[in-house]
mmCIF file of C-alpha atoms in Angstrom:
data_model
loop_
_atom_site.group_PDB
_atom_site.id
_atom_site.type_symbol
_atom_site.label_atom_id
_atom_site.label_comp_id
_atom_site.label_asym_id
_atom_site.label_seq_id
_atom_site.Cartn_x
_atom_site.Cartn_y
_atom_site.Cartn_z
ATOM 1 C CA MET A 4 19.446 -10.788 -6.096
ATOM 2 C CA ARG A 5 17.916 -12.988 -3.441
ATOM 3 C CA VAL A 6 15.076 -10.865 -2.056
ATOM 4 C CA PHE A 7 13.401 -11.386 1.305
ATOM 5 C CA VAL A 8 9.770 -10.273 0.959
ATOM 6 C CA THR A 9 7.424 -9.784 3.905
ATOM 7 C CA GLY A 10 3.737 -9.870 3.034
ATOM 8 C CA ALA A 11 4.755 -12.014 0.055
ATOM 9 C CA ALA A 12 1.502 -13.994 -0.024
ATOM 10 C CA GLY A 13 -0.715 -10.919 0.298
ATOM 11 C CA PHE A 14 -2.653 -8.970 -2.326
ATOM 12 C CA ILE A 15 0.325 -6.943 -3.555
ATOM 13 C CA GLY A 16 2.993 -9.472 -2.585
ATOM 14 C CA SER A 17 1.394 -12.145 -4.759
ATOM 15 C CA GLU A 18 2.073 -9.891 -7.744
ATOM 16 C CA VAL A 19 5.502 -8.693 -6.589
ATOM 17 C CA VAL A 20 6.881 -12.242 -6.198
ATOM 18 C CA PRO A 21 6.348 -13.331 -9.855
ATOM 19 C CA GLU A 22 7.461 -9.883 -11.034
ATOM 20 C CA LEU A 23 10.793 -10.362 -9.241
ATOM 21 C CA ILE A 24 11.220 -13.969 -10.345
ATOM 22 C CA GLY A 25 10.422 -13.006 -13.934
ATOM 23 C CA ALA A 26 13.226 -10.443 -13.784
ATOM 24 C CA GLY A 27 15.753 -13.080 -12.702
ATOM 25 C CA HIS A 28 15.699 -12.549 -8.938
ATOM 26 C CA SER A 29 14.944 -15.255 -6.385
ATOM 27 C CA VAL A 30 12.461 -14.706 -3.555
ATOM 28 C CA LEU A 31 12.489 -15.776 0.069
ATOM 29 C CA GLY A 32 8.895 -15.153 1.170
ATOM 30 C CA LEU A 33 7.707 -14.706 4.745
ATOM 31 C CA ALA A 34 4.814 -17.090 5.481
ATOM 32 C CA ARG A 35 2.854 -16.960 8.744
ATOM 33 C CA ASN A 36 0.724 -20.042 8.081
ATOM 34 C CA ASP A 37 0.450 -23.139 5.898
ATOM 35 C CA ALA A 38 -1.924 -21.467 3.427
ATOM 36 C CA ASN A 39 0.581 -18.666 2.795
ATOM 37 C CA ALA A 40 3.413 -21.164 2.459
ATOM 38 C CA LYS A 41 1.430 -23.123 -0.134
ATOM 39 C CA ARG A 42 0.627 -19.966 -2.067
ATOM 40 C CA LEU A 43 4.279 -18.878 -2.126
ATOM 41 C CA ALA A 44 5.464 -22.309 -3.233
ATOM 42 C CA GLU A 45 3.019 -22.125 -6.144
ATOM 43 C CA LEU A 46 4.493 -18.747 -7.091
ATOM 44 C CA GLY A 47 8.015 -20.169 -7.109
ATOM 45 C CA ALA A 48 9.303 -18.599 -3.895
ATOM 46 C CA GLU A 49 11.329 -20.191 -1.129
ATOM 47 C CA ILE A 50 9.474 -20.282 2.201
ATOM 48 C CA HIS A 51 10.595 -18.562 5.401
ATOM 49 C CA ARG A 52 8.220 -19.121 8.317
ATOM 50 C CA GLY A 53 7.438 -16.274 10.719
ATOM 51 C CA ASP A 54 5.366 -13.112 11.093
ATOM 52 C CA LEU A 55 5.689 -9.411 11.890
ATOM 53 C CA THR A 56 5.766 -9.955 15.647
ATOM 54 C CA ASP A 57 8.524 -12.600 15.404
ATOM 55 C CA LEU A 58 11.525 -10.297 15.185
ATOM 56 C CA THR A 59 13.960 -13.216 15.221
ATOM 57 C CA SER A 60 12.392 -14.607 12.049
ATOM 58 C CA LEU A 61 12.637 -11.190 10.389
ATOM 59 C CA ARG A 62 16.313 -10.860 11.266
ATOM 60 C CA THR A 63 17.045 -14.372 10.007
ATOM 61 C CA GLY A 64 15.246 -13.704 6.726
ATOM 62 C CA ALA A 65 17.165 -10.469 6.199
ATOM 63 C CA GLU A 66 20.466 -12.217 6.946
ATOM 64 C CA LYS A 67 19.802 -14.691 4.126
ATOM 65 C CA ALA A 68 19.026 -12.026 1.524
ATOM 66 C CA ASP A 69 20.702 -9.488 -0.751
ATOM 67 C CA ALA A 70 17.730 -7.136 -0.434
ATOM 68 C CA VAL A 71 14.451 -6.779 1.480
ATOM 69 C CA ILE A 72 10.984 -5.627 0.413
ATOM 70 C CA HIS A 73 8.754 -5.004 3.415
ATOM 71 C CA LEU A 74 5.094 -5.213 2.387
ATOM 72 C CA ALA A 75 3.458 -6.795 5.435
ATOM 73 C CA PHE A 76 1.128 -4.818 7.698
ATOM 74 C CA ILE A 77 -1.588 -5.881 10.124
ATOM 75 C CA HIS A 78 -4.741 -4.378 8.596
ATOM 76 C CA ASP A 79 -6.801 -4.048 11.770
ATOM 77 C CA PHE A 80 -7.587 -0.333 11.817
ATOM 78 C CA SER A 81 -9.232 -0.570 15.239
ATOM 79 C CA LYS A 82 -5.660 -1.055 16.526
ATOM 80 C CA PHE A 83 -3.967 1.269 14.067
ATOM 81 C CA GLU A 84 -1.434 2.848 16.442
ATOM 82 C CA GLU A 85 -0.523 -0.528 17.928
ATOM 83 C CA ASN A 86 -0.023 -2.018 14.481
ATOM 84 C CA CYS A 87 2.093 0.947 13.387
ATOM 85 C CA ALA A 88 4.335 0.287 16.386
ATOM 86 C CA ILE A 89 4.646 -3.378 15.335
ATOM 87 C CA ASP A 90 5.519 -2.240 11.809
ATOM 88 C CA LYS A 91 8.206 0.137 13.111
ATOM 89 C CA ALA A 92 9.752 -2.592 15.266
ATOM 90 C CA ALA A 93 9.810 -4.950 12.271
ATOM 91 C CA ILE A 94 11.602 -2.370 10.098
ATOM 92 C CA GLU A 95 14.135 -1.680 12.824
ATOM 93 C CA ALA A 96 14.796 -5.423 13.310
ATOM 94 C CA ILE A 97 15.466 -5.865 9.593
ATOM 95 C CA GLY A 98 17.569 -2.707 9.572
ATOM 96 C CA ALA A 99 19.764 -3.963 12.422
ATOM 97 C CA VAL A 100 20.859 -6.818 10.148
ATOM 98 C CA LEU A 101 21.356 -4.699 7.023
ATOM 99 C CA ALA A 102 23.224 -1.799 8.676
ATOM 100 C CA GLY A 103 26.465 -0.959 6.905
ATOM 101 C CA THR A 104 25.849 -3.313 3.974
ATOM 102 C CA GLN A 105 24.392 -0.832 1.438
ATOM 103 C CA LYS A 106 21.810 -3.508 0.625
ATOM 104 C CA PRO A 107 18.410 -2.290 -0.656
ATOM 105 C CA LEU A 108 15.501 -2.085 1.787
ATOM 106 C CA LEU A 109 12.109 -1.045 0.414
ATOM 107 C CA THR A 110 9.384 -0.268 2.940
ATOM 108 C CA THR A 111 5.758 0.664 2.375
ATOM 109 C CA GLY A 112 3.837 3.812 3.301
ATOM 110 C CA GLY A 113 0.639 5.649 2.443
ATOM 111 C CA LEU A 114 -0.482 8.934 0.853
ATOM 112 C CA ALA A 115 -3.149 10.312 3.213
ATOM 113 C CA LEU A 116 -2.533 13.825 4.565
ATOM 114 C CA MET A 117 0.647 14.432 2.603
ATOM 115 C CA ALA A 118 -0.364 17.830 1.222
ATOM 116 C CA ASP A 119 -3.230 20.272 1.688
ATOM 117 C CA GLY A 120 -4.988 21.771 -1.323
ATOM 118 C CA ARG A 121 -2.732 20.221 -3.980
ATOM 119 C CA SER A 122 -1.391 16.924 -5.225
ATOM 120 C CA ALA A 123 1.252 15.417 -2.958
ATOM 121 C CA THR A 124 4.703 14.924 -4.454
ATOM 122 C CA GLU A 125 7.485 12.509 -3.562
ATOM 123 C CA ASP A 126 9.326 15.351 -1.814
ATOM 124 C CA ASP A 127 6.459 16.052 0.602
ATOM 125 C CA GLN A 128 6.778 14.922 4.203
ATOM 126 C CA PRO A 129 3.955 13.307 6.196
ATOM 127 C CA SER A 130 1.654 15.658 8.068
ATOM 128 C CA PRO A 131 2.004 15.750 11.882
ATOM 129 C CA ARG A 132 -1.745 14.981 11.886
ATOM 130 C CA LEU A 133 -0.923 11.482 10.628
ATOM 131 C CA PRO A 134 2.696 10.612 11.453
ATOM 132 C CA ARG A 135 4.304 7.724 9.558
ATOM 133 C CA ALA A 136 6.343 5.627 11.994
ATOM 134 C CA SER A 137 7.433 3.356 9.136
ATOM 135 C CA GLU A 138 8.791 6.249 7.066
ATOM 136 C CA ALA A 139 10.617 7.725 10.029
ATOM 137 C CA ALA A 140 12.202 4.346 10.789
ATOM 138 C CA THR A 141 13.196 3.922 7.134
ATOM 139 C CA ASP A 142 14.710 7.394 6.943
ATOM 140 C CA ALA A 143 16.779 6.643 10.051
ATOM 141 C CA LEU A 144 18.083 3.445 8.456
ATOM 142 C CA ALA A 145 19.094 5.355 5.323
ATOM 143 C CA GLU A 146 21.689 7.049 7.530
ATOM 144 C CA ARG A 147 23.092 3.698 8.707
ATOM 145 C CA GLY A 148 24.579 2.397 5.492
ATOM 146 C CA ILE A 149 21.425 0.904 3.985
ATOM 147 C CA ARG A 150 19.924 1.767 0.580
ATOM 148 C CA ALA A 151 16.591 2.355 2.300
ATOM 149 C CA SER A 152 13.628 3.961 0.543
ATOM 150 C CA THR A 153 9.825 3.969 0.739
ATOM 151 C CA VAL A 154 7.065 3.181 -1.723
ATOM 152 C CA ARG A 155 3.924 5.167 -0.912
ATOM 153 C CA LEU A 156 0.756 3.370 -1.915
ATOM 154 C CA PRO A 157 -2.548 4.821 -3.172
ATOM 155 C CA GLN A 158 -5.705 2.667 -3.425
ATOM 156 C CA VAL A 159 -4.283 -0.449 -5.073
ATOM 157 C CA HIS A 160 -6.893 -2.299 -7.079
ATOM 158 C CA ASP A 161 -8.032 -5.062 -9.378
ATOM 159 C CA PRO A 162 -11.626 -6.283 -9.906
ATOM 160 C CA VAL A 163 -11.558 -8.084 -6.526
ATOM 161 C CA LYS A 164 -9.857 -5.688 -4.094
ATOM 162 C CA GLN A 165 -9.410 -1.918 -4.071
ATOM 163 C CA GLY A 166 -7.580 -0.826 -0.919
ATOM 164 C CA LEU A 167 -9.846 1.150 1.412
ATOM 165 C CA ILE A 168 -12.526 1.142 -1.301
ATOM 166 C CA THR A 169 -13.026 -2.538 -0.441
ATOM 167 C CA TYR A 170 -14.379 -1.420 2.948
ATOM 168 C CA VAL A 171 -16.516 1.265 1.288
ATOM 169 C CA VAL A 172 -18.187 -1.493 -0.750
ATOM 170 C CA GLN A 173 -18.672 -3.720 2.307
ATOM 171 C CA ILE A 174 -20.314 -0.913 4.285
ATOM 172 C CA ALA A 175 -22.577 0.033 1.358
ATOM 173 C CA ARG A 176 -23.649 -3.597 1.050
ATOM 174 C CA GLU A 177 -24.411 -3.830 4.771
ATOM 175 C CA LYS A 178 -26.293 -0.524 5.006
ATOM 176 C CA GLY A 179 -28.102 -0.585 1.665
ATOM 177 C CA VAL A 180 -26.917 2.833 0.543
ATOM 178 C CA SER A 181 -23.813 4.131 -1.253
ATOM 179 C CA PRO A 182 -23.004 7.636 -0.005
ATOM 180 C CA TYR A 183 -20.450 10.320 -0.738
ATOM 181 C CA ILE A 184 -19.722 13.224 1.596
ATOM 182 C CA GLY A 185 -20.936 16.684 0.590
ATOM 183 C CA GLU A 186 -20.452 17.100 -3.154
ATOM 184 C CA GLY A 187 -18.175 14.066 -3.292
ATOM 185 C CA LYS A 188 -15.384 16.015 -4.969
ATOM 186 C CA ASN A 189 -12.646 14.695 -2.660
ATOM 187 C CA ARG A 190 -10.157 12.550 -4.561
ATOM 188 C CA TRP A 191 -8.207 9.387 -3.824
ATOM 189 C CA PRO A 192 -5.189 8.341 -5.920
ATOM 190 C CA ALA A 193 -5.146 4.820 -7.348
ATOM 191 C CA ALA A 194 -3.098 2.244 -9.264
ATOM 192 C CA HIS A 195 -3.624 -1.262 -10.594
ATOM 193 C CA VAL A 196 -1.868 -3.960 -8.575
ATOM 194 C CA THR A 197 0.263 -5.143 -11.502
ATOM 195 C CA ASP A 198 1.615 -1.623 -12.035
ATOM 196 C CA VAL A 199 2.410 -1.390 -8.333
ATOM 197 C CA ALA A 200 4.272 -4.711 -8.428
ATOM 198 C CA ARG A 201 6.371 -3.480 -11.329
ATOM 199 C CA LEU A 202 7.218 -0.315 -9.406
ATOM 200 C CA TYR A 203 8.542 -2.333 -6.459
ATOM 201 C CA LYS A 204 10.849 -4.221 -8.838
ATOM 202 C CA LEU A 205 12.108 -0.996 -10.409
ATOM 203 C CA ALA A 206 12.635 0.665 -7.025
ATOM 204 C CA LEU A 207 14.537 -2.400 -5.830
ATOM 205 C CA GLU A 208 16.835 -2.356 -8.850
ATOM 206 C CA LYS A 209 17.227 1.379 -9.436
ATOM 207 C CA GLY A 210 16.084 3.135 -6.256
ATOM 208 C CA GLU A 211 18.202 5.645 -4.374
ATOM 209 C CA THR A 212 18.836 5.962 -0.668
ATOM 210 C CA GLY A 213 16.251 8.027 1.182
ATOM 211 C CA LYS A 214 13.907 8.531 -1.780
ATOM 212 C CA LYS A 215 10.126 8.238 -1.707
ATOM 213 C CA TYR A 216 8.344 6.659 -4.666
ATOM 214 C CA HIS A 217 4.660 7.168 -5.440
ATOM 215 C CA ALA A 218 2.810 4.178 -6.912
ATOM 216 C CA VAL A 219 0.216 6.516 -8.427
ATOM 217 C CA ALA A 220 -1.327 5.825 -11.817
ATOM 218 C CA GLU A 221 -4.421 8.022 -11.347
ATOM 219 C CA GLU A 222 -3.837 11.263 -9.500
ATOM 220 C CA GLY A 223 -7.313 11.367 -7.995
ATOM 221 C CA VAL A 224 -10.598 9.520 -8.476
ATOM 222 C CA THR A 225 -13.520 11.395 -6.911
ATOM 223 C CA MET A 226 -15.480 9.670 -4.180
ATOM 224 C CA ARG A 227 -18.702 10.600 -5.954
ATOM 225 C CA GLU A 228 -17.578 8.532 -8.969
ATOM 226 C CA VAL A 229 -16.776 5.644 -6.638
ATOM 227 C CA ALA A 230 -20.127 5.898 -4.835
ATOM 228 C CA GLU A 231 -22.047 5.958 -8.121
ATOM 229 C CA VAL A 232 -20.320 2.860 -9.508
ATOM 230 C CA VAL A 233 -20.662 0.990 -6.200
ATOM 231 C CA GLY A 234 -24.336 1.967 -5.968
ATOM 232 C CA ALA A 235 -24.986 0.707 -9.494
ATOM 233 C CA GLY A 236 -23.136 -2.531 -8.789
ATOM 234 C CA LEU A 237 -25.010 -3.203 -5.554
ATOM 235 C CA LYS A 238 -28.286 -1.773 -6.872
ATOM 236 C CA VAL A 239 -28.625 0.548 -3.867
ATOM 237 C CA PRO A 240 -29.371 4.304 -3.697
ATOM 238 C CA VAL A 241 -26.505 6.774 -4.117
ATOM 239 C CA VAL A 242 -26.840 9.753 -1.760
ATOM 240 C CA SER A 243 -24.937 12.704 -0.362
ATOM 241 C CA ILE A 244 -24.368 12.780 3.389
ATOM 242 C CA SER A 245 -22.968 15.548 5.585
ATOM 243 C CA PRO A 246 -19.567 15.355 7.280
ATOM 244 C CA GLU A 247 -21.445 15.032 10.575
ATOM 245 C CA GLU A 248 -23.202 11.907 9.294
ATOM 246 C CA ALA A 249 -19.996 10.270 8.058
ATOM 247 C CA GLN A 250 -19.008 8.714 11.378
ATOM 248 C CA GLY A 251 -22.359 7.011 11.753
ATOM 249 C CA HIS A 252 -22.163 5.513 8.284
ATOM 250 C CA PHE A 253 -18.472 4.752 7.798
ATOM 251 C CA GLY A 254 -17.328 4.037 11.365
ATOM 252 C CA TRP A 255 -13.515 3.884 11.594
ATOM 253 C CA LEU A 256 -13.304 4.630 7.865
ATOM 254 C CA ALA A 257 -14.797 8.097 8.437
ATOM 255 C CA MET A 258 -11.319 9.477 9.239
ATOM 256 C CA PHE A 259 -10.377 8.812 5.581
ATOM 257 C CA ALA A 260 -13.714 8.950 3.729
ATOM 258 C CA GLY A 261 -13.858 12.731 3.421
ATOM 259 C CA LEU A 262 -10.173 13.363 2.768
ATOM 260 C CA ASP A 263 -9.052 14.984 -0.460
ATOM 261 C CA MET A 264 -5.665 13.348 -1.044
ATOM 262 C CA PRO A 265 -4.595 13.520 -4.699
ATOM 263 C CA ALA A 266 -0.986 12.653 -5.428
ATOM 264 C CA THR A 267 1.372 12.783 -8.366
ATOM 265 C CA SER A 268 4.024 10.277 -9.430
ATOM 266 C CA ALA A 269 5.890 12.564 -11.838
ATOM 267 C CA LEU A 270 9.213 12.233 -10.013
ATOM 268 C CA THR A 271 8.830 8.473 -9.648
ATOM 269 C CA ARG A 272 8.213 8.066 -13.373
ATOM 270 C CA LYS A 273 11.230 10.237 -14.194
ATOM 271 C CA ARG A 274 13.583 8.579 -11.697
ATOM 272 C CA LEU A 275 12.616 4.951 -12.355
ATOM 273 C CA GLY A 276 11.137 4.959 -15.853
ATOM 274 C CA TRP A 277 7.846 3.626 -14.475
ATOM 275 C CA ASN A 278 4.912 3.810 -16.855
ATOM 276 C CA PRO A 279 1.636 2.409 -15.452
ATOM 277 C CA THR A 280 -0.591 0.761 -18.047
ATOM 278 C CA GLY A 281 -3.204 -1.178 -16.057
ATOM 279 C CA PRO A 282 -6.966 -0.527 -15.914
ATOM 280 C CA GLY A 283 -8.249 2.433 -13.900
ATOM 281 C CA MET A 284 -10.044 2.253 -10.559
ATOM 282 C CA ILE A 285 -13.513 2.873 -12.001
ATOM 283 C CA ALA A 286 -13.013 0.235 -14.713
ATOM 284 C CA ASP A 287 -12.081 -2.345 -12.073
ATOM 285 C CA LEU A 288 -15.024 -1.383 -9.866
ATOM 286 C CA LYS A 289 -17.377 -1.797 -12.836
ATOM 287 C CA ALA A 290 -15.831 -5.235 -13.557
ATOM 288 C CA MET A 291 -16.247 -6.411 -9.964
ATOM 289 C CA LYS A 292 -18.688 -9.211 -9.140
ATOM 290 C CA TYR A 293 -21.011 -7.567 -6.610
#
C-alpha cells in the first residue's frame, strides 16, 4: 500500500516509516519544514509538504494514498483544547476524502481516564472528564465507509524520550527535586517506540473497522519507581509531595501526574498477534544521558 503518514518525521513516525517500508509499503510523509523533509527523505519516504492546519494539504495527501496513519498532534498542552479541535478538523478533512472507499485510516489517542480502579481495556470508552475529540471523529468516520480505527498510546519511550515522563524529567532538573505524589503508587502504562511502530503496521494491515488498539507493553509503571530513577539520574532528592502541592511543582502536568491509569493490551495482542519485546520504561530511564 501507499500510506500517507502525518507526523512522519516525529518521535514515533520516524520509527513507523521504516517499519512500513520494511514490510513492502511505500510512504508519503507529511513534512511541515525543510528539516522534516530531509529526515523523511533519509528514511526513504516521499515528501508531501503541509501541516495539521493546512486542510487542503491533508486532503491532497489522502487522495494520493491507499491508507492513512494520522500521528501528528501539536504538543502544546497550554492550548490543549484548541489543539484537540485542530486534530479533529484534520481527521475530518482526511475522512472526507476516504469516505466510501473502505481504505484504512488509523488515528491516535491516549489512555488517561479510561477506567477507574482497574486496567483499561480496548472496549472501554473515554471518560466524560477527558473527552477524546479524535476518537469521536474516528468513530463517526467508521460509519462512512472507511476502515477507521484508533491506536491508544501509553508513555512511549526510548533512552531519549518517554512521553509525558520527558516533562517530569525536565521539571525535576529545573527544580532540583524528583517527587512522587502521596505514596507514588499510581501507575502509567508504557511501551518502547519500536514496539509501538510495529503495532501501527499490524493495525494498518489487519485492523478492523471501529476497533481500538492499545500499544501497551507494560500495564503500569509506578510513579514512585519513575521518581526514584529520575532522582538517581539527576542526583537530586526524591521526595513525596501532597496532591495539594502537585500544581505548584508540576504546573500543567499536575492534571496527569497523580492519575492511576493502568491499561491492558490483551485484546490487541489477540486480534493482531502483537508481541512487544523492547526494553521497559525503567530500563530506558536508567540508560538515559541525564
